[in-house]
mmCIF file of C-alpha atoms and ligand atoms in Angstrom:
data_model
loop_
_atom_site.group_PDB
_atom_site.id
_atom_site.type_symbol
_atom_site.label_atom_id
_atom_site.label_comp_id
_atom_site.label_asym_id
_atom_site.label_seq_id
_atom_site.Cartn_x
_atom_site.Cartn_y
_atom_site.Cartn_z
ATOM 1 C CA UNK T 9 66.811 78.923 116.520
ATOM 2 C CA UNK T 10 67.090 82.086 115.190
ATOM 3 C CA UNK T 11 70.298 82.614 117.306
ATOM 4 C CA UNK T 12 71.904 79.731 116.463
ATOM 5 C CA UNK T 13 72.022 79.986 112.522
ATOM 6 C CA UNK T 14 72.859 83.953 113.397
ATOM 7 C CA UNK T 15 76.179 82.631 115.258
ATOM 8 C CA UNK T 16 76.796 79.792 112.062
ATOM 9 C CA UNK T 17 76.025 82.932 109.785
ATOM 10 C CA UNK T 18 78.392 85.177 111.159
ATOM 11 C CA UNK T 19 81.159 82.504 111.739
ATOM 12 C CA UNK T 20 80.618 82.033 108.016
ATOM 13 C CA UNK T 21 83.161 85.152 107.799
ATOM 14 C CA UNK T 22 82.384 86.099 103.451
ATOM 15 C CA UNK T 23 86.182 85.757 102.634
ATOM 16 C CA UNK T 24 87.043 82.946 103.975
ATOM 17 C CA UNK T 25 83.122 81.042 102.932
ATOM 18 C CA UNK T 26 85.047 78.017 105.951
ATOM 19 C CA UNK T 27 84.662 78.240 109.306
ATOM 20 C CA UNK T 28 85.753 81.443 111.039
ATOM 21 C CA UNK T 29 87.061 80.100 114.225
ATOM 22 C CA UNK T 30 89.206 77.321 114.981
ATOM 23 C CA UNK T 31 87.151 74.585 116.878
ATOM 24 C CA UNK T 32 89.061 73.725 120.463
ATOM 25 C CA UNK T 33 91.693 76.312 119.199
ATOM 26 C CA UNK T 34 93.490 77.643 122.112
ATOM 27 C CA UNK T 35 96.358 79.817 120.091
ATOM 28 C CA UNK T 36 94.760 81.618 117.085
ATOM 29 C CA UNK T 37 96.189 84.796 115.487
ATOM 30 C CA UNK T 38 96.301 88.228 115.389
ATOM 31 C CA UNK T 39 95.529 89.012 117.996
ATOM 32 C CA UNK T 40 95.132 92.430 120.489
ATOM 33 C CA UNK T 41 99.233 93.836 122.284
ATOM 34 C CA UNK T 42 98.501 95.171 125.249
ATOM 35 C CA UNK T 43 101.599 96.770 125.999
ATOM 36 C CA UNK T 44 100.903 97.157 129.611
ATOM 37 C CA UNK T 45 100.616 92.770 130.023
ATOM 38 C CA UNK T 46 103.451 92.032 127.655
ATOM 39 C CA UNK T 47 106.590 91.017 129.558
ATOM 40 C CA UNK T 48 110.092 91.673 129.218
ATOM 41 C CA UNK T 49 112.472 88.876 127.934
ATOM 42 C CA UNK T 50 115.695 89.287 129.496
ATOM 43 C CA UNK T 51 116.730 85.998 127.461
ATOM 44 C CA UNK T 52 115.203 86.563 124.057
ATOM 45 C CA UNK T 53 118.367 87.299 121.181
ATOM 46 C CA UNK T 54 118.268 90.004 118.486
ATOM 47 C CA UNK T 55 116.614 88.430 115.491
ATOM 48 C CA UNK T 56 119.218 87.374 112.640
ATOM 49 C CA UNK T 57 118.154 88.395 109.316
ATOM 50 C CA UNK T 58 119.736 87.789 105.594
ATOM 51 C CA UNK T 59 118.284 87.419 102.604
ATOM 52 C CA UNK T 60 120.113 86.585 99.356
ATOM 53 C CA UNK T 61 117.394 88.929 96.956
ATOM 54 C CA UNK T 62 118.564 86.769 93.811
ATOM 55 C CA UNK T 63 116.065 83.997 95.615
ATOM 56 C CA UNK T 64 113.051 86.448 94.630
ATOM 57 C CA UNK T 65 110.716 84.797 92.146
ATOM 58 C CA UNK T 66 107.143 86.690 91.673
ATOM 59 C CA UNK T 67 104.422 88.237 92.653
ATOM 60 C CA UNK T 68 101.078 86.774 92.620
ATOM 61 C CA UNK T 69 97.223 87.211 93.219
ATOM 62 C CA UNK T 70 96.374 84.437 94.899
ATOM 63 C CA UNK T 71 92.528 85.895 95.778
ATOM 64 C CA UNK T 72 93.364 86.485 99.526
ATOM 65 C CA UNK T 73 96.290 88.965 99.324
ATOM 66 C CA UNK T 74 99.345 89.569 97.510
ATOM 67 C CA UNK T 75 102.421 87.290 97.693
ATOM 68 C CA UNK T 76 105.829 88.105 96.631
ATOM 69 C CA UNK T 77 107.492 84.506 97.243
ATOM 70 C CA UNK T 78 111.125 83.419 97.120
ATOM 71 C CA UNK T 79 112.692 80.412 96.054
ATOM 72 C CA UNK T 80 113.077 77.990 99.250
ATOM 73 C CA UNK T 81 115.016 75.356 98.438
ATOM 74 C CA UNK T 82 118.302 76.146 99.781
ATOM 75 C CA UNK T 83 118.779 78.203 103.183
ATOM 76 C CA UNK T 84 119.629 81.320 101.278
ATOM 77 C CA UNK T 85 117.240 83.668 102.734
ATOM 78 C CA UNK T 86 116.465 83.460 106.442
ATOM 79 C CA UNK T 87 115.745 84.035 109.612
ATOM 80 C CA UNK T 88 117.568 82.726 113.299
ATOM 81 C CA UNK T 89 117.795 83.888 116.770
ATOM 82 C CA UNK T 90 114.919 85.815 118.501
ATOM 83 C CA UNK T 91 112.898 83.052 120.332
ATOM 84 C CA UNK T 92 113.974 80.952 117.002
ATOM 85 C CA UNK T 93 115.082 77.439 118.471
ATOM 86 C CA UNK T 94 116.073 77.217 114.983
ATOM 87 C CA UNK T 95 116.815 78.204 111.890
ATOM 88 C CA UNK T 96 113.401 79.167 109.558
ATOM 89 C CA UNK T 97 113.621 79.767 105.061
ATOM 90 C CA UNK T 98 112.070 82.212 103.960
ATOM 91 C CA UNK T 99 109.261 81.048 101.606
ATOM 92 C CA UNK T 100 106.504 84.370 100.725
ATOM 93 C CA UNK T 101 105.539 87.877 101.828
ATOM 94 C CA UNK T 102 102.165 89.720 101.853
ATOM 95 C CA UNK T 103 100.304 92.135 103.215
ATOM 96 C CA UNK T 104 96.562 93.027 105.197
ATOM 97 C CA UNK T 105 95.119 95.828 104.848
ATOM 98 C CA UNK T 106 91.545 98.472 104.667
ATOM 99 C CA UNK T 107 89.370 99.679 102.542
ATOM 100 C CA UNK T 108 90.542 103.248 104.103
ATOM 101 C CA UNK T 109 93.328 104.202 107.056
ATOM 102 C CA UNK T 110 91.288 103.355 109.617
ATOM 103 C CA UNK T 111 92.076 100.062 110.297
ATOM 104 C CA UNK T 112 93.768 97.204 108.136
ATOM 105 C CA UNK T 113 96.540 95.936 110.324
ATOM 106 C CA UNK T 114 95.445 92.205 111.870
ATOM 107 C CA UNK T 115 98.041 92.694 114.758
ATOM 108 C CA UNK T 116 96.733 95.693 117.158
ATOM 109 C CA UNK T 117 98.158 97.214 119.724
ATOM 110 C CA UNK T 118 96.347 98.367 122.408
ATOM 111 C CA UNK T 119 93.707 98.545 120.220
ATOM 112 C CA UNK T 120 94.991 100.676 117.988
ATOM 113 C CA UNK T 121 94.818 99.539 113.948
ATOM 114 C CA UNK T 122 97.453 100.473 111.452
ATOM 115 C CA UNK T 123 96.184 100.584 108.061
ATOM 116 C CA UNK T 124 98.552 97.524 106.993
ATOM 117 C CA UNK T 125 100.602 94.818 108.411
ATOM 118 C CA UNK T 126 103.033 92.961 106.209
ATOM 119 C CA UNK T 127 103.468 89.473 107.059
ATOM 120 C CA UNK T 128 107.364 87.884 106.414
ATOM 121 C CA UNK T 129 106.699 84.029 106.803
ATOM 122 C CA UNK T 130 109.524 81.528 107.062
ATOM 123 C CA UNK T 131 109.308 77.674 107.960
ATOM 124 C CA UNK T 132 111.297 75.316 109.783
ATOM 125 C CA UNK T 133 113.057 73.550 107.353
ATOM 126 C CA UNK T 134 115.474 72.218 110.258
ATOM 127 C CA UNK T 135 113.337 70.077 111.204
ATOM 128 C CA UNK T 136 109.952 69.628 108.725
ATOM 129 C CA UNK T 137 110.753 68.750 104.656
ATOM 130 C CA UNK T 138 108.619 71.152 103.192
ATOM 131 C CA UNK T 139 106.585 74.183 104.174
ATOM 132 C CA UNK T 140 102.949 72.269 104.488
ATOM 133 C CA UNK T 141 104.669 69.856 106.223
ATOM 134 C CA UNK T 142 106.028 72.791 108.633
ATOM 135 C CA UNK T 143 102.551 74.263 108.526
ATOM 136 C CA UNK T 144 101.003 71.319 110.833
ATOM 137 C CA UNK T 145 103.278 71.339 112.781
ATOM 138 C CA UNK T 146 103.806 73.953 116.498
ATOM 139 C CA UNK T 147 106.962 75.113 116.078
ATOM 140 C CA UNK T 148 106.501 74.450 111.800
ATOM 141 C CA UNK T 149 106.067 78.331 110.818
ATOM 142 C CA UNK T 150 107.844 82.224 112.188
ATOM 143 C CA UNK T 151 106.499 85.535 110.711
ATOM 144 C CA UNK T 152 107.640 88.758 111.369
ATOM 145 C CA UNK T 153 104.778 90.892 111.794
ATOM 146 C CA UNK T 154 105.765 94.701 110.167
ATOM 147 C CA UNK T 155 103.430 97.668 111.073
ATOM 148 C CA UNK T 156 102.447 100.029 108.287
ATOM 149 C CA UNK T 157 101.516 103.812 108.861
ATOM 150 C CA UNK T 158 100.685 106.605 106.980
ATOM 151 C CA UNK T 159 102.922 109.164 106.032
ATOM 152 C CA UNK T 160 106.929 109.197 103.789
ATOM 153 C CA UNK T 161 106.355 107.597 100.630
ATOM 154 C CA UNK T 162 108.939 103.464 101.418
ATOM 155 C CA UNK T 163 111.087 104.053 97.923
ATOM 156 C CA UNK T 164 111.819 100.199 98.484
ATOM 157 C CA UNK T 165 108.002 99.340 98.641
ATOM 158 C CA UNK T 166 107.898 101.099 95.726
ATOM 159 C CA UNK T 167 109.506 98.706 93.227
ATOM 160 C CA UNK T 168 106.123 96.511 94.771
ATOM 161 C CA UNK T 169 104.252 98.525 93.987
ATOM 162 C CA UNK T 170 104.877 99.379 90.245
ATOM 163 C CA UNK T 171 104.440 95.827 90.194
ATOM 164 C CA UNK T 172 100.660 95.809 90.951
ATOM 165 C CA UNK T 173 98.291 96.591 88.026
ATOM 166 C CA UNK T 174 100.187 93.715 86.402
ATOM 167 C CA UNK T 175 98.619 91.683 88.947
ATOM 168 C CA UNK T 176 95.510 93.566 89.494
ATOM 169 C CA UNK T 177 93.256 90.366 89.556
ATOM 170 C CA UNK T 178 93.109 87.115 91.152
ATOM 171 C CA UNK T 179 95.959 83.846 90.271
ATOM 172 C CA UNK T 180 97.698 86.293 87.928
ATOM 173 C CA UNK T 181 101.396 85.971 88.284
ATOM 174 C CA UNK T 182 105.255 88.308 87.173
ATOM 175 C CA UNK T 183 108.176 87.790 87.327
ATOM 176 C CA UNK T 184 110.073 89.547 90.239
ATOM 177 C CA UNK T 185 113.994 88.501 90.261
ATOM 178 C CA UNK T 186 115.461 90.181 92.401
ATOM 179 C CA UNK T 187 114.068 92.048 96.151
ATOM 180 C CA UNK T 188 115.338 92.410 99.427
ATOM 181 C CA UNK T 189 112.793 92.221 101.678
ATOM 182 C CA UNK T 190 115.393 93.647 104.710
ATOM 183 C CA UNK T 191 114.521 97.261 103.739
ATOM 184 C CA UNK T 192 110.639 96.727 104.853
ATOM 185 C CA UNK T 193 111.973 95.699 108.244
ATOM 186 C CA UNK T 194 112.345 98.628 110.595
ATOM 187 C CA UNK T 195 116.041 98.878 111.786
ATOM 188 C CA UNK T 196 115.020 98.967 115.169
ATOM 189 C CA UNK T 197 115.236 95.752 117.047
ATOM 190 C CA UNK T 198 113.026 95.759 119.520
ATOM 191 C CA UNK T 199 109.605 92.666 119.361
ATOM 192 C CA UNK T 200 106.813 91.039 120.577
ATOM 193 C CA UNK T 201 106.583 87.779 120.578
ATOM 194 C CA UNK T 202 103.435 84.998 120.987
ATOM 195 C CA UNK T 203 102.689 81.590 119.985
ATOM 196 C CA UNK T 204 99.284 81.629 117.496
ATOM 197 C CA UNK T 205 98.020 80.692 114.756
ATOM 198 C CA UNK T 206 98.353 81.310 110.527
ATOM 199 C CA UNK T 207 95.955 84.066 110.097
ATOM 200 C CA UNK T 208 93.904 82.429 106.737
ATOM 201 C CA UNK T 209 92.396 79.244 105.853
ATOM 202 C CA UNK T 210 93.481 75.916 107.285
ATOM 203 C CA UNK T 211 94.168 78.843 110.190
ATOM 204 C CA UNK T 212 96.882 75.877 111.774
ATOM 205 C CA UNK T 213 98.422 76.806 114.903
ATOM 206 C CA UNK T 214 101.474 76.330 114.212
ATOM 207 C CA UNK T 215 103.322 80.471 113.670
ATOM 208 C CA UNK T 216 105.438 81.683 116.443
ATOM 209 C CA UNK T 217 104.855 85.473 115.979
ATOM 210 C CA UNK T 218 108.146 88.008 115.622
ATOM 211 C CA UNK T 219 105.502 91.386 115.294
ATOM 212 C CA UNK T 220 108.299 94.329 115.321
ATOM 213 C CA UNK T 221 107.826 97.542 118.097
ATOM 214 C CA UNK T 222 108.237 100.082 114.821
ATOM 215 C CA UNK T 223 106.023 100.404 112.148
ATOM 216 C CA UNK T 224 107.300 101.722 108.505
ATOM 217 C CA UNK T 225 105.915 104.642 106.901
ATOM 218 C CA UNK T 226 104.455 104.215 102.987
ATOM 219 C CA UNK T 227 102.506 107.126 102.223
ATOM 220 C CA UNK T 228 98.594 107.241 101.008
ATOM 221 C CA UNK T 229 99.030 106.606 96.812
ATOM 222 C CA UNK T 230 100.946 103.373 98.027
ATOM 223 C CA UNK T 231 97.871 102.230 100.094
ATOM 224 C CA UNK T 232 95.853 103.657 97.844
ATOM 225 C CA UNK T 233 98.183 100.629 94.869
ATOM 226 C CA UNK T 234 97.219 98.325 97.334
ATOM 227 C CA UNK T 235 93.144 98.565 97.517
ATOM 228 C CA UNK T 236 92.972 99.278 93.472
ATOM 229 C CA UNK T 237 94.035 94.998 93.344
ATOM 230 C CA UNK T 238 90.731 92.592 93.016
ATOM 231 C CA UNK T 239 89.824 89.354 94.685
ATOM 232 C CA UNK T 240 88.030 88.805 91.782
ATOM 233 C CA UNK T 241 89.350 87.012 88.627
ATOM 234 C CA UNK T 242 89.360 88.699 85.027
ATOM 235 C CA UNK T 243 86.444 88.648 83.676
ATOM 236 C CA UNK T 244 83.994 88.558 87.296
ATOM 237 C CA UNK T 245 82.638 90.982 88.436
ATOM 238 C CA UNK T 246 84.709 93.206 90.275
ATOM 239 C CA UNK T 247 85.818 93.139 93.738
ATOM 240 C CA UNK T 248 88.039 95.731 95.505
ATOM 241 C CA UNK T 249 90.896 93.621 98.013
ATOM 242 C CA UNK T 250 90.541 95.486 101.013
ATOM 243 C CA UNK T 251 89.499 94.917 104.784
ATOM 244 C CA UNK T 252 91.462 91.015 103.287
ATOM 245 C CA UNK T 253 92.573 91.054 107.707
ATOM 246 C CA UNK T 254 91.260 88.156 110.066
ATOM 247 C CA UNK T 255 88.945 89.104 113.028
ATOM 248 C CA UNK T 256 91.081 89.877 116.271
ATOM 249 C CA UNK T 257 91.112 86.605 118.609
ATOM 250 C CA UNK T 258 91.048 85.934 122.659
ATOM 251 C CA UNK T 259 93.931 85.417 124.198
ATOM 252 C CA UNK T 260 93.138 82.768 126.262
ATOM 253 C CA UNK T 261 96.503 81.494 128.027
ATOM 254 C CA UNK T 262 99.090 83.512 126.362
ATOM 255 C CA UNK T 263 101.545 85.897 126.967
ATOM 256 C CA UNK T 264 102.987 87.837 124.846
ATOM 257 C CA UNK T 265 106.706 88.710 125.557
ATOM 258 C CA UNK T 266 108.702 91.863 124.734
ATOM 259 C CA UNK T 267 112.607 91.567 124.045
ATOM 260 C CA UNK T 268 112.902 95.325 125.293
ATOM 261 C CA UNK T 269 111.882 96.903 128.572
HETATM 262 O O1 IO2 N 1790 100.545 85.402 107.490
HETATM 263 C C1 IO2 N 1790 99.764 84.882 108.039
HETATM 264 O O2 IO2 N 1790 98.470 85.335 107.545
HETATM 265 C C2 IO2 N 1790 99.835 83.402 108.034
HETATM 266 C C3 IO2 N 1790 100.284 82.345 107.567
HETATM 267 C C4 IO2 N 1790 101.216 81.322 107.200
HETATM 268 C C5 IO2 N 1790 101.271 81.161 106.137
HETATM 269 C C6 IO2 N 1790 100.112 81.307 105.140
HETATM 270 O O3 IO2 N 1790 100.201 79.521 104.135
HETATM 271 C C7 IO2 N 1790 99.172 79.418 103.638
HETATM 272 C C8 IO2 N 1790 99.925 77.684 103.066
HETATM 273 C C9 IO2 N 1790 99.590 76.665 104.099
HETATM 274 C C10 IO2 N 1790 98.945 76.138 103.059
HETATM 275 C C11 IO2 N 1790 99.433 75.632 102.141
HETATM 276 C C12 IO2 N 1790 99.396 76.442 101.178
HETATM 277 C C13 IO2 N 1790 99.269 77.546 101.588
HETATM 278 C C14 IO2 N 1790 99.005 82.017 105.449
HETATM 279 C C15 IO2 N 1790 99.189 82.258 106.339
HETATM 280 ZN ZN1 ZN N 1791 98.966 87.257 106.489
#
């Protein structure tokens, strides 16, 4: 009947043309982080980040976002500590953003959206032979989320922004051989952490999320540069790459822990 086709249509999000909900999913992402419901965990360690800027390889537009990918064949760029049992290798980072500044982040804090959100994706190379294998395992990935808010121009981000016109269309790539992504991570050590999933297909429940409490500041021109990218390939009818964030998912039986009181 009409109701069920409505539900089906609603579940096939235009951006992903695949089911937006995982049947039986119990730890999907993103979620709203209700600050007062998060639980301080004194046993959470500080997150230790050590990236080698020369592991940076290229920037490419994959049709969902723009990704900066790293050489993950050794342990030169890793994170360790925080909620993590092992060290995790940096694979790529990318962003999610809105058409306007009122929304764009994937996670929200007390139901507030930020205009954009950075995801630094790492995988458990101690226990699994490849990123693709780790993506299928409950403790396979660790993603650091950093909120972007409108404010002062971010000089470190600008080197990325300057490269974006070269990857305007889907499946374009340019070499990008030195970049230290730690310049995009706030110095404040405070974070929330919870067990979640990829927010793009295959939506597997393999991510330990580490969401930084403090946002970084970027300016309007830098956000506008993100919005100039295209979902579409060269020669296709242009569709601006905006609103590439997944809708909020139910918290279900999960607690968000904080590293701070
Ligand atoms: O940062 C996020 O949105 C979570 C996220 C993390 C990893 C990811 O990888 C997609 C991918 C999975 C398998 C093979 C190739 C690429 C996709 C999304
Ligand atoms: Zn992401």
